[in-house]
Coordinates of C-alpha atoms in Angstrom, one line a residue:
X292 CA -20.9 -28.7 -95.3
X293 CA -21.4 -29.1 -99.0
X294 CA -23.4 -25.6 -98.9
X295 CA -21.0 -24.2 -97.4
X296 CA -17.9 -25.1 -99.6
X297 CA -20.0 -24.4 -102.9
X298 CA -20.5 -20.9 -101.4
X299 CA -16.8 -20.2 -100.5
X300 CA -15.9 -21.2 -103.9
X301 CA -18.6 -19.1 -105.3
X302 CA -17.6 -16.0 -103.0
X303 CA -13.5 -16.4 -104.1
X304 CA -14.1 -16.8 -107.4
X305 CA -16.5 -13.3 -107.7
X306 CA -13.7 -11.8 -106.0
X307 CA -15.3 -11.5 -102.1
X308 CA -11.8 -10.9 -99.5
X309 CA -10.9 -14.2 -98.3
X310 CA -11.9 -13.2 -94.4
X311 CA -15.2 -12.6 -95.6
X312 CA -15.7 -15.4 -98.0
X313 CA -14.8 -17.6 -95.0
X314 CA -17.2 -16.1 -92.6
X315 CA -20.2 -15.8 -94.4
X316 CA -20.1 -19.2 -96.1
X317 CA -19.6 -20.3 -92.7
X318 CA -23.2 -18.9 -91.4
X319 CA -24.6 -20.9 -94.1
X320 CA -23.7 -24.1 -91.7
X321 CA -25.9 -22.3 -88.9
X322 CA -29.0 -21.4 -91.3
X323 CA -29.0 -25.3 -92.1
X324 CA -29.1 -26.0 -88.6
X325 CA -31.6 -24.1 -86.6
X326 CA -31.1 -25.8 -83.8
X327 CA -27.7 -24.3 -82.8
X328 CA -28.0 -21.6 -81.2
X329 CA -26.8 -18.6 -83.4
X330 CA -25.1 -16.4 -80.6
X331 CA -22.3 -19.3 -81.1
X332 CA -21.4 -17.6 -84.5
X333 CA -20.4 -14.3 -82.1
X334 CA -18.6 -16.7 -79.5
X335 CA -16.2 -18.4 -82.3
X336 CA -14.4 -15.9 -83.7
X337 CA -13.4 -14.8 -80.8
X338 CA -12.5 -18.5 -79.2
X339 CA -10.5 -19.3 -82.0
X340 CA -8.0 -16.2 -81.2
X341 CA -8.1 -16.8 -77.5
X342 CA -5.1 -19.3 -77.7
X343 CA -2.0 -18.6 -76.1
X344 CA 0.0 -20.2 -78.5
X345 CA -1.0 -18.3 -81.4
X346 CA 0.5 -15.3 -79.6
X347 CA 3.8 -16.8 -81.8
X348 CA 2.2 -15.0 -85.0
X349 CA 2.0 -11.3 -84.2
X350 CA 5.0 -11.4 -82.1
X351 CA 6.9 -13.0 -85.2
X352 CA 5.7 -11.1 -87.9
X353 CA 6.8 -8.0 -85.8
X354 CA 10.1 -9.5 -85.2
X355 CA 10.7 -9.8 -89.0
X356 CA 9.5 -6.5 -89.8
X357 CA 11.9 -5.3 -87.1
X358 CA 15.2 -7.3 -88.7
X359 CA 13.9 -6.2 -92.5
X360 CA 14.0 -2.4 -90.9
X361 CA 17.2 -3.0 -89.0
X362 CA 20.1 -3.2 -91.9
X363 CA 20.0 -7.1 -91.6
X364 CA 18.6 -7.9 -95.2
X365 CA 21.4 -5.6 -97.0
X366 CA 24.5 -7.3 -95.0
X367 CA 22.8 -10.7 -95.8
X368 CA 22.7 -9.8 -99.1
X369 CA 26.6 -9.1 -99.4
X370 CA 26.9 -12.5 -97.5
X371 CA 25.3 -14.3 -100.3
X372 CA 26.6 -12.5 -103.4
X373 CA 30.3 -13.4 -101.3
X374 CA 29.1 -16.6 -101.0
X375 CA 27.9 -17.7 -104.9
X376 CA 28.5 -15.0 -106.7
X377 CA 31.3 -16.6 -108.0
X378 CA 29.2 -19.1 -109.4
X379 CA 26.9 -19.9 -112.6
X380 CA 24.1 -17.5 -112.5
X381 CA 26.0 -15.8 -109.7
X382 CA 22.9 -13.3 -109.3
X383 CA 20.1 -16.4 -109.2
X384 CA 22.4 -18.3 -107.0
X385 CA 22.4 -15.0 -104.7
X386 CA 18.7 -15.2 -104.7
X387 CA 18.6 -19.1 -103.4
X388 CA 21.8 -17.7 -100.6
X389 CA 19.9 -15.1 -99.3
X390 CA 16.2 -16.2 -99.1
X391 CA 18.0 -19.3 -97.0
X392 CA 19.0 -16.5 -94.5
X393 CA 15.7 -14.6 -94.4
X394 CA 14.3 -17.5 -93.9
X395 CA 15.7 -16.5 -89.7
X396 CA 14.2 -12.5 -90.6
X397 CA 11.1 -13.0 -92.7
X398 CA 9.2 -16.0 -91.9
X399 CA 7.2 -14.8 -95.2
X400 CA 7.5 -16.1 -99.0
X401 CA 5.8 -13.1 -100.4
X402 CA 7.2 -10.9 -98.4
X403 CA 10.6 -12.0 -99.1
X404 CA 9.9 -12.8 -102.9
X405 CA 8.4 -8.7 -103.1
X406 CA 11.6 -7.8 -101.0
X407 CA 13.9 -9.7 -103.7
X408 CA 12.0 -8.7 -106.6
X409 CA 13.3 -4.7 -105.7
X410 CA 16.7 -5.5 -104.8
X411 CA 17.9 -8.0 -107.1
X412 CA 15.3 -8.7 -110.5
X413 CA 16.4 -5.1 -112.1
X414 CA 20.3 -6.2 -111.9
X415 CA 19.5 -9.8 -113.1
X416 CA 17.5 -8.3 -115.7
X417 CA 19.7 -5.9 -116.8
X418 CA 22.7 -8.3 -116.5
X419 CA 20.6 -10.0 -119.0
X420 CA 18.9 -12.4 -117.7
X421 CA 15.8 -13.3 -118.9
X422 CA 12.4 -11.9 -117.7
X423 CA 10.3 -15.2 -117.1
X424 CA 13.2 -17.1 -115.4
X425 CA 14.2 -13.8 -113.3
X426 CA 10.8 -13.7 -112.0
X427 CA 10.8 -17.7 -111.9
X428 CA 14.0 -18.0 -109.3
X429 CA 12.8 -15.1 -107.3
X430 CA 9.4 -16.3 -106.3
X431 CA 10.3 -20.5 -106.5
X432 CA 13.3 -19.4 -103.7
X433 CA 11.2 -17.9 -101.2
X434 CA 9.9 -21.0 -100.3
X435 CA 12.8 -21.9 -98.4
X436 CA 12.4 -19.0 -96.7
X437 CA 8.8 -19.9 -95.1
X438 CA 10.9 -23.1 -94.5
X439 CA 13.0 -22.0 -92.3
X440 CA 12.3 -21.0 -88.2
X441 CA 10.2 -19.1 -88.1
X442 CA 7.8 -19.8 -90.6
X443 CA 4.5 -18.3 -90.3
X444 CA 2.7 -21.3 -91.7
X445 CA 4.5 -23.9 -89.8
X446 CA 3.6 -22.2 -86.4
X447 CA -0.4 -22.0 -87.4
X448 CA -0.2 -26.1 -88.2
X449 CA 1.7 -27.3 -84.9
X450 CA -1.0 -24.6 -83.3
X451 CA -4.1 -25.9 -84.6
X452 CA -2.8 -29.5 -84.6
X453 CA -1.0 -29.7 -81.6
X454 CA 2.0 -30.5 -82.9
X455 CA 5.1 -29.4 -81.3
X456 CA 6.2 -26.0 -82.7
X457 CA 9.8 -26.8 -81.7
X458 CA 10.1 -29.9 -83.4
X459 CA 8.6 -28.5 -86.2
X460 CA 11.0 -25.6 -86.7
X461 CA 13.9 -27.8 -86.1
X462 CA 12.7 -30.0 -89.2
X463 CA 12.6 -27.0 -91.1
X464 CA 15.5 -26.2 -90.3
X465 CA 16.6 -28.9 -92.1
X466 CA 14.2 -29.3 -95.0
X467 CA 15.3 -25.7 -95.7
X468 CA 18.5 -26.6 -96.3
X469 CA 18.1 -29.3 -98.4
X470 CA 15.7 -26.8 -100.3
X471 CA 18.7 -24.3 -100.6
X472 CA 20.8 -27.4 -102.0
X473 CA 18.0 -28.3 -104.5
X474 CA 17.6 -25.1 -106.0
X475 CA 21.0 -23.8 -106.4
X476 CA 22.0 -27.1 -108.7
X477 CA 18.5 -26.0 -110.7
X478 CA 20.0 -22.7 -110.8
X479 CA 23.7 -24.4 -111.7
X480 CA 21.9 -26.2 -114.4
X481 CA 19.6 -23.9 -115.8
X482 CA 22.3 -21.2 -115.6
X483 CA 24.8 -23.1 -117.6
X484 CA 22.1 -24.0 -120.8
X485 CA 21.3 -20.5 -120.7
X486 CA 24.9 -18.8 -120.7
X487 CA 24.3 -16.9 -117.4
X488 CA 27.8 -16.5 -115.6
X489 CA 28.9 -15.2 -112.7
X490 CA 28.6 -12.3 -111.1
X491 CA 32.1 -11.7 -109.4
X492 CA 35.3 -13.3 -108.8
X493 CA 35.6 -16.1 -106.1
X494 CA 35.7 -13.8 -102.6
X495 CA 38.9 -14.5 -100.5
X496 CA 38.7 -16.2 -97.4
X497 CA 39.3 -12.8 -96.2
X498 CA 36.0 -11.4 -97.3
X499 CA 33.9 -14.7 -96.5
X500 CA 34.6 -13.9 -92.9
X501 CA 34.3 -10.7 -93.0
X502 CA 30.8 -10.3 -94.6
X503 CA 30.1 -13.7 -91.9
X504 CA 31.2 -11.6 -89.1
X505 CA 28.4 -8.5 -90.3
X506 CA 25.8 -11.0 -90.6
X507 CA 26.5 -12.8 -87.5
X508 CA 23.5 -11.2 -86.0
X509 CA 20.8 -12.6 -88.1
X510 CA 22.7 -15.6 -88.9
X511 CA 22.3 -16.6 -84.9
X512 CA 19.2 -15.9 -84.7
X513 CA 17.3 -19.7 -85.8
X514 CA 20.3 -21.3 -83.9
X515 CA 18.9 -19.1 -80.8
X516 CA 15.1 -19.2 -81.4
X517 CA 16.2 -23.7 -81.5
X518 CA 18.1 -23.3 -78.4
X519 CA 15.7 -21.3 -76.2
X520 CA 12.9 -23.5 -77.2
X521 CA 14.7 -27.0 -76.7
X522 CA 16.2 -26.1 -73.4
X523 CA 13.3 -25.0 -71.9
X524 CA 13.6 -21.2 -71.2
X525 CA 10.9 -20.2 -73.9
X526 CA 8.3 -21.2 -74.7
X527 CA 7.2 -20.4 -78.7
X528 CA 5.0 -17.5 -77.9
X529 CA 7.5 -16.1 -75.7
X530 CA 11.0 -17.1 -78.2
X531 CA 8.8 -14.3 -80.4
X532 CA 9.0 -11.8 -77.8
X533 CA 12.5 -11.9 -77.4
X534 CA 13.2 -11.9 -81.2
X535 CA 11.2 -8.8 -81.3
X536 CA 13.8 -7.2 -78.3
X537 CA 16.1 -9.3 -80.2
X538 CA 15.7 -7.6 -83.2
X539 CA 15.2 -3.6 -81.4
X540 CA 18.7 -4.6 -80.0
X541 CA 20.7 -5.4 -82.6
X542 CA 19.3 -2.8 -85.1
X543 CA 19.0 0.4 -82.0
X544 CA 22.5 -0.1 -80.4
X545 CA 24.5 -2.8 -82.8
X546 CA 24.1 -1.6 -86.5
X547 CA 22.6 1.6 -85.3
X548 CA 19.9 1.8 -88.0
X549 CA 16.8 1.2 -86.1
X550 CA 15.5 4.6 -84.4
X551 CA 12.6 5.7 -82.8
X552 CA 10.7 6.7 -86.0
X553 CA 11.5 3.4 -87.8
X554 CA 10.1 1.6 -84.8
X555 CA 7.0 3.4 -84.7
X556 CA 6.8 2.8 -88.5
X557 CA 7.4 -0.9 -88.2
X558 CA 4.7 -1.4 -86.0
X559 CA 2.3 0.5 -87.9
X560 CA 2.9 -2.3 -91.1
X561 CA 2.6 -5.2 -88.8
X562 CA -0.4 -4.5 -87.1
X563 CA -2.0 -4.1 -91.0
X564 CA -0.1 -7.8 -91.4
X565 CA -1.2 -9.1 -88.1
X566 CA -4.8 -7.5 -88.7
X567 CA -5.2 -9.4 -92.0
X568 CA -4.5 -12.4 -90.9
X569 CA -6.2 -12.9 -87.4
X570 CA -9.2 -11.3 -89.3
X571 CA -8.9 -15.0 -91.2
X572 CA -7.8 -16.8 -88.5
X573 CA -10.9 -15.4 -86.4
X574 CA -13.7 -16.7 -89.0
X575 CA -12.5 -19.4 -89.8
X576 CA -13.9 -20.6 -86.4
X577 CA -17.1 -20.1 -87.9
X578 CA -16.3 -22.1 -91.1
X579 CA -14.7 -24.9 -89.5
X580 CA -17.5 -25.1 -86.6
X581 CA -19.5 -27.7 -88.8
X582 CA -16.5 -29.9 -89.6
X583 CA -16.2 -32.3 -87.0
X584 CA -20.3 -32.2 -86.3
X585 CA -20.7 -34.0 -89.4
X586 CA -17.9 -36.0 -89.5
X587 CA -16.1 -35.1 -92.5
X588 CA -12.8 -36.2 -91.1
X589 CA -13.9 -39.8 -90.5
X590 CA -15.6 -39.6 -93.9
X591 CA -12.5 -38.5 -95.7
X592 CA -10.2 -40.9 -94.1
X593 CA -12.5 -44.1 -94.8
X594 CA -12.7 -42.6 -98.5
X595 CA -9.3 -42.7 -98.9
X596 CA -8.4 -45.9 -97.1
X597 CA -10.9 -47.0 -98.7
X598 CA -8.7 -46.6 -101.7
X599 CA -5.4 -48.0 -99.8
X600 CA -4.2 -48.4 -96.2
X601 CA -0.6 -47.7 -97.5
X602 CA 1.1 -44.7 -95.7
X603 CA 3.1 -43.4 -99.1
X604 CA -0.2 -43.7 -101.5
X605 CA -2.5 -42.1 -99.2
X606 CA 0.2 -39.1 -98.4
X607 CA 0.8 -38.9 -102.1
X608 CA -3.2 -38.4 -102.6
X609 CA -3.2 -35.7 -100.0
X610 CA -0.6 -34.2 -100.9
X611 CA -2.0 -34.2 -105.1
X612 CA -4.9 -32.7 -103.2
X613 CA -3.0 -29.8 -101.4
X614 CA -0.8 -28.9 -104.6
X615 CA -4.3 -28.2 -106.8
X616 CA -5.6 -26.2 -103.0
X617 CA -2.9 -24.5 -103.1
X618 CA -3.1 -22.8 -106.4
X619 CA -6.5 -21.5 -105.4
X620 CA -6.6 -20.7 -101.7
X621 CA -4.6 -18.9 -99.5
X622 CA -1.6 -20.7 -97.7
X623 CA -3.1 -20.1 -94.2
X624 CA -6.7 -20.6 -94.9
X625 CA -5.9 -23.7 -96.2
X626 CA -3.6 -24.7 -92.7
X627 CA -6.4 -23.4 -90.9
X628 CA -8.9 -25.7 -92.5
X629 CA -7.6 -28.7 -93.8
X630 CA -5.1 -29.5 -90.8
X631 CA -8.0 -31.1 -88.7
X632 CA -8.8 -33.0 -91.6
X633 CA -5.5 -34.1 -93.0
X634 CA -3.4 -34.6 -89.4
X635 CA -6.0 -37.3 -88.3
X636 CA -5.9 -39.2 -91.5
X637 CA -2.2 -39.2 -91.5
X638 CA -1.8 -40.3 -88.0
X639 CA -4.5 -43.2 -89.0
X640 CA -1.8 -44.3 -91.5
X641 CA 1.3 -43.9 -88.6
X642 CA 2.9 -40.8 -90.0
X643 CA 4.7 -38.7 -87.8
X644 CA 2.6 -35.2 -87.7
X645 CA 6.4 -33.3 -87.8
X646 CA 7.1 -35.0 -90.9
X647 CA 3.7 -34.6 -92.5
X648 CA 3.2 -31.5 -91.3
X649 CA 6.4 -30.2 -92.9
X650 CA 5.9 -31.6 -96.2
X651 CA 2.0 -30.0 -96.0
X652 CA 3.3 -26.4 -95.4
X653 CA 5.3 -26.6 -98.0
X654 CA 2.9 -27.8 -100.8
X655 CA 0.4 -25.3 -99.0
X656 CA 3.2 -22.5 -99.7
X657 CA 4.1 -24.0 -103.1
X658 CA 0.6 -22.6 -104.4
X659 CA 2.2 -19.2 -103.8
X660 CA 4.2 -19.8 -107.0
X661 CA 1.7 -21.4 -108.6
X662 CA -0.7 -20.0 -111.4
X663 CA -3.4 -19.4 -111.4
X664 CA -3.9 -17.3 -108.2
X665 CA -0.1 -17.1 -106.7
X666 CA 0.4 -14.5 -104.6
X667 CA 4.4 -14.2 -104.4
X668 CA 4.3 -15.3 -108.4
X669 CA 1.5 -12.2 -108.8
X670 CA 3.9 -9.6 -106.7
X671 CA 7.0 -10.0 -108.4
X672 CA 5.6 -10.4 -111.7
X673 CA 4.1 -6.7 -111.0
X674 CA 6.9 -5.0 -109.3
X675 CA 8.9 -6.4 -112.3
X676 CA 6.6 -6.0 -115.2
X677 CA 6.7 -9.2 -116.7
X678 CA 3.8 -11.0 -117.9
X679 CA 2.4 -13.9 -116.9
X680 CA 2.8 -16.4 -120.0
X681 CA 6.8 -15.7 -119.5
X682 CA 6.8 -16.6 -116.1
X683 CA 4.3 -19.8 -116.6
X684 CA 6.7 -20.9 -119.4
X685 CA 9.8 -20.6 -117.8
X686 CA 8.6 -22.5 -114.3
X687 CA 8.9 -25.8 -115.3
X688 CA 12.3 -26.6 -113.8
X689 CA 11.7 -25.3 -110.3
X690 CA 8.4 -26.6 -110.0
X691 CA 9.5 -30.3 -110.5
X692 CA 12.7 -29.4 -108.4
X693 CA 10.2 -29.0 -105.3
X694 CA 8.0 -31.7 -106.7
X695 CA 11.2 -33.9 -106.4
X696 CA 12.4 -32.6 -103.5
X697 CA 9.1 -33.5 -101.2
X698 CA 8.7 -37.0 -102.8
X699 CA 12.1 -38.0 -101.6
X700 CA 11.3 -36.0 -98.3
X701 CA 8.3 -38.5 -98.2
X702 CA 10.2 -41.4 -98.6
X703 CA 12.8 -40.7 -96.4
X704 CA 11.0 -39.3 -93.2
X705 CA 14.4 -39.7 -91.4
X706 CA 16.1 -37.1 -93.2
X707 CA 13.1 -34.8 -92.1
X708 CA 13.1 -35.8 -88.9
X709 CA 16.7 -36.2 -87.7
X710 CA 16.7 -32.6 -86.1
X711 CA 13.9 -32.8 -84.4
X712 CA 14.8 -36.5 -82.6
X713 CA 18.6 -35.6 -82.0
X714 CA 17.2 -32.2 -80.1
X715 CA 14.2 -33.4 -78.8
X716 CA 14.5 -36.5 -78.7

């Protein structure tokens, strides 16, 4: 396997698409062995889609693209400017507010970072806000949005390790929150040392349940996708088929902005979505194929127990190995490979695969912010024209904030995994 990662790395960095790097570094594995039969390189990529439970991603993706076309984001975002506009860096707090609630539409950090980056950086910017730190409290916030049910990433981990996608999204629901709190007292902070005020009066009451009442819709939704799941009428593959009538509904016949044509081009973005990342998700079969034939996860977990048998130190050292993965691989590569090398060490040390699991997608998704290939940091910092040394220097705060956040998380595997145990049991 050592071929094999020195020619992935080689591929990424001349460039090669990820899908491709992953593939043909893979067949290296096959050329070193000659006796493995080489039709098994046609059977894998196929094997690894044929798995009922990773229905959950197309059908989710779909759904979200369906809420984003359906007037949910712009009544959210008159909930959240209701909500904290009122306060310090009312437009950045607005940011934290409402990628907590499309964290229920989107599933998606860049997505919702790109979304955010058109709607809100020009008024923060021109409200005078600087640059680096606009661009710093768009990206950093979509995190909680992958957070949040339903989180692409978190439903590839609890497939490929067998963990429980309903516990999982109940823990997020949770950790999301948290997030939310987090950020919007680095925002309070931040805001205050930089002279960034508010962006409106405090709403009435009166206007807090009104701009509630239009939101209702998406607000429900996570409460929903937890119910159906825990109670036993969906399973997660099918929860993602009735978000997607969930979503036609409430956009065709309640807000009356989702038609025919809409549809039609909704679908035609998330099968170019969908297509991108099964493409990954396909060969990587081929790539992870030689993992457990030479034993690398055994290896890895006597190396680092090796090192120390103590549950906090060795998630500590995985997790300082995901944060520098994660600023040079995509977020769903590295689920796709890493999980069945990570999840068996951590059970070997008796931590709960929820609570790793949750603190490992979002360290994964943390590289998305991240220099020096961040893809959510790279969108907004295009759609906003800012460069790259203003962003890098004004990161700082929100990077330790998260930092912070997942070492108390990892301390305190209660608070992550209340949720799940009070729903689930």
């Amino acid at each position: 396997m050592l071929l094999v990662t020195i020619l992935f790395i080689v591929f990424l960095v001349m460039g090669m698409p990820v899908a491709f790097a992953i593939g043909i570094s893979g067949m290296a594995f096959f050329l070193q062995h000659p006796e493995l039969p080489f039709t098994i390189t046609v059977q894998l990529p196929i094997s690894q889609t044929q798995n009922f439970a990773m229905l959950a991603v197309p059908l989710f993706i779909f759904a979200g693209n369906l809420m984003n076309s359906s007037g949910i984001t712009k009544r959210l975002m008159k909930l959240s400017s209701v909500l904290t506009g009122h306060m310090h860096g009312g437009l950045a707090q607005v940011s934290v507010v409402l990628s907590t609630c499309m964290g229920g539409v989107s599933g998606s950090a860049i997505a919702d970072a790109s979304m955010e980056a058109r709607v809100l950086g020009p008024d923060m910017i021109e409200r005078g806000y600087s640059k680096g730190y606009t661009a710093n409290v768009i990206s950093w916030t979509a995190l909680i949005t992958a957070t949040i049910p339903p989180g692409v990433g978190i439903i590839l981990y609890g497939t490929v390790g067998e963990v429980s996608i309903g516990r999982l999204f109940a823990s997020g629901m949770l950790v999301g929150l948290l997030m939310m709190i987090g950020l919007m007292i680095t925002v309070w902070i931040t805001s205050t040392r930089r002279g960034y005020g508010a962006e409106r009066k405090k709403a009435t009451t009166k206007e807090v349940f009104s701009a509630i009442g239009e939101s209702i819709w998406a607000l429900l939704f996570p409460i929903l996708l937890l119910g159906g799941i825990r109670s036993g009428i969906f399973t997660p593959s099918e929860v993602g088929a009735f978000a997607c009538i969930y979503a036609i509904i409430i956009g065709a016949f309640i807000y009356r902005e989702l038609d025919f044509l809409k549809i039609a081009r909704t679908l035609g973005d998330t099968v170019i979505d969908v297509g991108a990342i099964m493409f990954i998700i396909a060969l990587s079969g081929i790539f992870g194929y030689g993992i457990p034939l030479e034993n690398i996860p055994k290896l890895l977990t006597d190396a680092i127990l090796g090192i120390s048998q103590n549950q906090y130190l060795v998630m500590l050292i995985i997790l300082g190995i995901l944060v520098i993965l994660g600023m040079f691989m995509d977020g769903s590569v590295i689920i796709l490979l890493f999980t069945p090398i990570f999840l068996p060490l951590a059970k070997a040390v008796n931590i709960d695969p929820v609570h790793f699991g949750i603190l490992f997608c979002t360290i994964i998704t943390m590289g998305n912010m991240t220099p020096p290939v961040g893809l959510a940091m790279y969108a907004v910092c295009q759609i906003l024209d800012i460069p790259l040394t203003d962003y890098i220097k004004d990161m700082w705060a929100f990077f330790f904030t998260v930092i912070v956040l997942v070492v108390i998380l990892m301390f305190f595997p209660r608070l992550v995994l209340f949720l799940p145990n009070l729903l689930f049991g």
